[in-house]
Structure formats: C-alpha cells, structure tokens
CSV table of C-alpha atoms in Angstrom, one decimal:
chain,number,residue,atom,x,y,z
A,1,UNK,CA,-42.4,-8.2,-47.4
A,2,UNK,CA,-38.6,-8.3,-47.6
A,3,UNK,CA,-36.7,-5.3,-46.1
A,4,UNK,CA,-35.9,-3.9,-49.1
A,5,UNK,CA,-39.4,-3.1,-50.0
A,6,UNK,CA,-39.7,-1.9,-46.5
A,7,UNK,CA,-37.0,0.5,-46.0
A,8,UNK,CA,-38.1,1.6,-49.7
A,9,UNK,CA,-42.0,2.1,-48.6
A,10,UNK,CA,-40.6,3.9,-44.9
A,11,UNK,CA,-38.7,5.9,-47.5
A,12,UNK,CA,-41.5,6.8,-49.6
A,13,UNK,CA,-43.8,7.4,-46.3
A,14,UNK,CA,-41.3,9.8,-45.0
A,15,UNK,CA,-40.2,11.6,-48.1
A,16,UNK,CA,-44.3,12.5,-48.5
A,17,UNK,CA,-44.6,13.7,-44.8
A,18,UNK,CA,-41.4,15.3,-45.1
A,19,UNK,CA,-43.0,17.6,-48.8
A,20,UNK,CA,-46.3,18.1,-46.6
A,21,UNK,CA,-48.5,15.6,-48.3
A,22,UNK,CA,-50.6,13.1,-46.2
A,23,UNK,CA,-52.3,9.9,-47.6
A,24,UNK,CA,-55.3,8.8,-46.0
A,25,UNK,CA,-54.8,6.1,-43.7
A,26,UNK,CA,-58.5,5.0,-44.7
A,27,UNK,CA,-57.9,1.5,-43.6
A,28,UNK,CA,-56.9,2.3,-40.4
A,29,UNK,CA,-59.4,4.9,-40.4
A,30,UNK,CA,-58.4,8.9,-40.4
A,31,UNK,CA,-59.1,12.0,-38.0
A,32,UNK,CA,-58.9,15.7,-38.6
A,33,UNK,CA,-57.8,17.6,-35.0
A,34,UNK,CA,-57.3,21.1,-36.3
A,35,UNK,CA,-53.9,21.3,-35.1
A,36,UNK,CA,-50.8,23.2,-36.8
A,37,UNK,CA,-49.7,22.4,-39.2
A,38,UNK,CA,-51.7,22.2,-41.4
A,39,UNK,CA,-54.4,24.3,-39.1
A,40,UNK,CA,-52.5,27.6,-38.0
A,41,UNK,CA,-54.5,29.4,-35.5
A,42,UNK,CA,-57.1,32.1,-36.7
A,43,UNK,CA,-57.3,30.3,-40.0
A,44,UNK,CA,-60.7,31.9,-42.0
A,45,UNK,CA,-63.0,30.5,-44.4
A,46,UNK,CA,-66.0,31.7,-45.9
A,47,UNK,CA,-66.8,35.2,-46.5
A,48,UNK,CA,-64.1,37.0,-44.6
A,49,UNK,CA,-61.7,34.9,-46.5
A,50,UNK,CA,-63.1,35.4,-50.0
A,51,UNK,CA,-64.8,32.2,-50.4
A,52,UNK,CA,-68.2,31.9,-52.0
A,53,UNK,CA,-70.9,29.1,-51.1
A,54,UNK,CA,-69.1,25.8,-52.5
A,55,UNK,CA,-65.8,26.7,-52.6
A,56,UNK,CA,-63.2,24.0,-51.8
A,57,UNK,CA,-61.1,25.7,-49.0
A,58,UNK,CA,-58.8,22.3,-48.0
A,59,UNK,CA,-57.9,18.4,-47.5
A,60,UNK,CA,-56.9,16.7,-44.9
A,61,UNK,CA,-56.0,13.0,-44.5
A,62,UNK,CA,-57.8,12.6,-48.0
A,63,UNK,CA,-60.8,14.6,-46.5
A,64,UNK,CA,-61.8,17.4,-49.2
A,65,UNK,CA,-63.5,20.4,-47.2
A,66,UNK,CA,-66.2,22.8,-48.8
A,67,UNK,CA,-67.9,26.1,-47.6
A,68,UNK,CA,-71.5,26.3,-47.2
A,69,UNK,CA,-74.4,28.5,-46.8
A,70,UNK,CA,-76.2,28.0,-43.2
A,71,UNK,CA,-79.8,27.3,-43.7
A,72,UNK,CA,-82.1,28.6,-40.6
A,73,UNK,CA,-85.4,27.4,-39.4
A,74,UNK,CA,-88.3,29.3,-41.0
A,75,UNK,CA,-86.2,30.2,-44.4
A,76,UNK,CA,-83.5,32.1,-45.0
A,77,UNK,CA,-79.6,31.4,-45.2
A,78,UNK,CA,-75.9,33.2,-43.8
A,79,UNK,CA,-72.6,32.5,-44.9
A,80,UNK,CA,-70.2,34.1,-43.0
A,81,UNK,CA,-67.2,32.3,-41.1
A,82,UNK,CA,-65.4,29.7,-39.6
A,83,UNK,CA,-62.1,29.7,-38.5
A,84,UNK,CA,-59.1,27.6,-36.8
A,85,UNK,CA,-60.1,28.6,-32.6
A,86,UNK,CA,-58.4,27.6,-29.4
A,87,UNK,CA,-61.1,25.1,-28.4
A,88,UNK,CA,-63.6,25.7,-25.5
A,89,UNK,CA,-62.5,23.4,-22.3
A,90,UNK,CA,-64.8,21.1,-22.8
A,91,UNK,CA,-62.7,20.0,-26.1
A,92,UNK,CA,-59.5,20.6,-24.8
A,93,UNK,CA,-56.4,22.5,-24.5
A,94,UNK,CA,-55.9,22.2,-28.2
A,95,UNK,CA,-57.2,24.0,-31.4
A,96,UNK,CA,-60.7,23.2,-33.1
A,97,UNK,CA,-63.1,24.7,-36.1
A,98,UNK,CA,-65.5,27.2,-34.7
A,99,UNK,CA,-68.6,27.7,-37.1
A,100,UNK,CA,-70.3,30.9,-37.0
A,101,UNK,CA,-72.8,30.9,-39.3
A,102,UNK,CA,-71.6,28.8,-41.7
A,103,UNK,CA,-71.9,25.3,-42.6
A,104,UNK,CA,-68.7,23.1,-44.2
A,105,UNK,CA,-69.1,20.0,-46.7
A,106,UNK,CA,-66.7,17.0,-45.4
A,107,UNK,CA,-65.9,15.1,-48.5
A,108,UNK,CA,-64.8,11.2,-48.4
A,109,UNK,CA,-64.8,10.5,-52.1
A,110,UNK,CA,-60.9,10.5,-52.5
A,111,UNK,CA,-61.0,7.5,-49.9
A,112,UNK,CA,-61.8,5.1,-52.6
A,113,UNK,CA,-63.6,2.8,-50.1
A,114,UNK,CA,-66.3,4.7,-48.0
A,115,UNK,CA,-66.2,4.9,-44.3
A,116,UNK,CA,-68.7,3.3,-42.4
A,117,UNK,CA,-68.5,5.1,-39.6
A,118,UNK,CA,-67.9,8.8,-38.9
A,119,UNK,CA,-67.6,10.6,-35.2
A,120,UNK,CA,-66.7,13.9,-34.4
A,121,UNK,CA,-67.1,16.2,-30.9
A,122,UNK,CA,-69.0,19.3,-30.6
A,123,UNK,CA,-69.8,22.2,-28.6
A,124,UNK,CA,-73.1,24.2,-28.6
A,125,UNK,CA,-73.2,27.1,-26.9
A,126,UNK,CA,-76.2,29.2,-28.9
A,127,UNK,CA,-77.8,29.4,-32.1
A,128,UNK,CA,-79.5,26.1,-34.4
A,129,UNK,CA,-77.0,24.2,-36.5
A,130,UNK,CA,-77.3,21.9,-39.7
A,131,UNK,CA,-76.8,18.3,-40.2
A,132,UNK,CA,-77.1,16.7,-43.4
A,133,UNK,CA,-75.8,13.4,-44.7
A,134,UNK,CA,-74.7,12.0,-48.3
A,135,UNK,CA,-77.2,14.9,-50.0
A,136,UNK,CA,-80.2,14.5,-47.6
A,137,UNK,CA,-82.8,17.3,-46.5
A,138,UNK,CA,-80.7,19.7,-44.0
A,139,UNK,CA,-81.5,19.4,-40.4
A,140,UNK,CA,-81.8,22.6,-39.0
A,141,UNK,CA,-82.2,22.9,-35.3
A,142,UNK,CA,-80.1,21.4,-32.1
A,143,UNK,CA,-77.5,19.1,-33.3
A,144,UNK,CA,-78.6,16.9,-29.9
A,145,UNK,CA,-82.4,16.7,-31.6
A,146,UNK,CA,-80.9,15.6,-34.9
A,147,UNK,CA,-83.5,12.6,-36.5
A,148,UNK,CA,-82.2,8.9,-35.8
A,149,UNK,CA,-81.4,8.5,-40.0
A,150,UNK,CA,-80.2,10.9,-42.6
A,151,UNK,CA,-79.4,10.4,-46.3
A,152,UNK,CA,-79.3,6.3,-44.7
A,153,UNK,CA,-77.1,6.9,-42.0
A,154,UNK,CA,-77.8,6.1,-38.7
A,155,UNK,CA,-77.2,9.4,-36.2
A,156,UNK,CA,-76.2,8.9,-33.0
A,157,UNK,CA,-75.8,12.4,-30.5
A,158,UNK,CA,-74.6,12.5,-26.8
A,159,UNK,CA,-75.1,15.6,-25.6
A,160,UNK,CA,-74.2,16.7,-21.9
A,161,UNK,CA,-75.4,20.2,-20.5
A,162,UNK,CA,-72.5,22.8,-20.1
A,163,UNK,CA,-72.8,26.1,-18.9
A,164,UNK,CA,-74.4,27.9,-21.9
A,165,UNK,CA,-75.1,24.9,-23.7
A,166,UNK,CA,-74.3,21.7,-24.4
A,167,UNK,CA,-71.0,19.3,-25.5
A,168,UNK,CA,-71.0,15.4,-26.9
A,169,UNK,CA,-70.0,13.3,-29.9
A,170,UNK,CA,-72.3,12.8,-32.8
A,171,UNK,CA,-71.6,9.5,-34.7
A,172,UNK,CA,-72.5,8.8,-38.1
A,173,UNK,CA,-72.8,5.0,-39.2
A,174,UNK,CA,-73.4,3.4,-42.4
A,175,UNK,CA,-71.9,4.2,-45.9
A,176,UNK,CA,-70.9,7.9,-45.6
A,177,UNK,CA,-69.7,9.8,-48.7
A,178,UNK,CA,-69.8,13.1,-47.2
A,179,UNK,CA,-71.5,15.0,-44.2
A,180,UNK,CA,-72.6,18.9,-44.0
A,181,UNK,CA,-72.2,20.1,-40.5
A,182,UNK,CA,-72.3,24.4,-39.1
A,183,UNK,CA,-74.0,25.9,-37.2
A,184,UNK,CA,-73.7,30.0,-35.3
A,185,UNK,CA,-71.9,29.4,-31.8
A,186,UNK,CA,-70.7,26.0,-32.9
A,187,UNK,CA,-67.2,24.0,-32.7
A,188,UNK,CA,-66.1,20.9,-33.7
A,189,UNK,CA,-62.8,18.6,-33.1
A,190,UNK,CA,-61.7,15.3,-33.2
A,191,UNK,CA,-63.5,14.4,-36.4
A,192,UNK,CA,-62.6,10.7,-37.7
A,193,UNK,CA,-63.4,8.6,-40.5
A,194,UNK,CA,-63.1,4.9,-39.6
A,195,UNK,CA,-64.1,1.4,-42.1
C-alpha cells in the first residue's frame, strides 16, 4: 500500500469516527462494553422505553440489537426492561446491560462473514434466563445449566458462585448469525464477536 492510500484510508477511518459511525472490525473480531458513548448511563429499552417485542433499539460495531419477550419455565412471557447499569463488581468498575425481564436479539448479519465464535460475561444474581442460538428452541432456566449445543453451536458456561448468585463467561462456537440472551436479575458486558 503506498502512503497515499494510507493517509487517505487513516482519513476516511477518522472522518467516520469523528461523524459517530463505527465499521465492524469483523476481521479482527468486535466487542460491545456498554460504555458512553454510545451507552449513556440509565439508557432504557423495552417497555419503559416504548418499544414493543422485536423492535430494533441499536447497533454497535455492526452488531444490530432487538427487544424480546422473556419466556419463563412452565409458560408464560414478560417484556419489561433493560437498561445501560454501573456493572456489579464482579464485572467491573465500568457500565454493563442489566436485563430485567427481558430478553435482547444480537444480530451479526451486517458482518458479511459470520463469527465463529462469540463470548460474553455475565452475572446471575436471581431469576431463570434465556438462551437461544441462530433460531433454536429457548433455553429457559440457569444460564450455567445451558445444553452443550444450540441452533449448532457449541455452548460453553463458566460459572463461579458469588454472593447471591453466580458470575462467568458463556462462549458460543461455531457459525453464529445471531444469539437471544435475558434474563430477570441478569447483566451482561464484554460481549465479542471474533472469526
């Protein structure tokens, strides 16, 4: 590459970041932290905020982001909030997404080519939670009992006790198009789409 078409492509990069738009570094890989900008603090979505069950509500690094009902063990559904939280220690002095009976659609479509591998860390301090990958059935218990495969995916959960609950990392591996994660006293952070 000569330093002409460079400077011009540092231009370009800079000129986007500067207007607030971020392309997906998907071959790097990409990650979502839920810091400002573009997460302010107290940030709602779902009912609070007006949304209805499918509603887009943002992207980030070429990750599209959808509201979705919760489903609970023994039938039924909620859709009520999550929001932009200081996170719980065990994620951090930083911001994270706290789910409270809610679940959110993580869409990796605009990527062009799919991630292989997805991780994200949690805390679990109450409640069931969902898990579902590229359209499978929902999961609906403890996101630490989640089944070995979903939608083709190999799942992987840590989980460590905590007082109240529990914390870890739940990894997703194989060709992922999009995940659907919530849960009632739930955070996430940290949540990266690698190759």
């Amino acid at each position: 590459m000569t330093v002409r078409k460079l400077f011009l492509s540092l231009c370009l990069a800079l000129t986007l970041a500067t207007v607030g738009f971020a392309m997906p570094a998907t071959a790097q890989g990409a990650c979502i932290d839920f810091e400002p900008p573009p997460f302010p603090l107290g940030t709602l979505y779902g009912n609070p905020a007006g949304d209805v069950p499918g509603d887009f509500v943002f992207n980030a690094m070429g990750i599209d982001a959808y509201v979705q009902k919760i489903l609970y063990g023994g039938g039924g559904s909620g859709f009520n909030v999550a929001y932009i939280d200081n996170a719980p220690p065990w994620l951090g002095p930083t911001q994270s997404l706290r789910f409270n009976n809610i679940d959110m659609i993580f869409d990796f479509s605009n990527w062009g080519s799919l991630p292989t591998t997805v991780v994200f860390d949690y805390v679990d301090l109450g409640g069931i939670e969902n898990l579902s990958v590229n359209g499978s059935a929902v999961f609906i218990g403890d996101i630490w009992a989640a089944p070995a495969m979903l939608g083709g995916v190999n799942v992987n959960v840590s989980q460590v006790a905590i007082p109240g609950g529990f914390t870890g990392r739940v990894k997703l591996s194989g060709n992922i198009k999009y995940f659907r994660v919530g849960g009632q006293e739930f955070w996430i952070d940290d949540l990266c789409g690698y190759p």
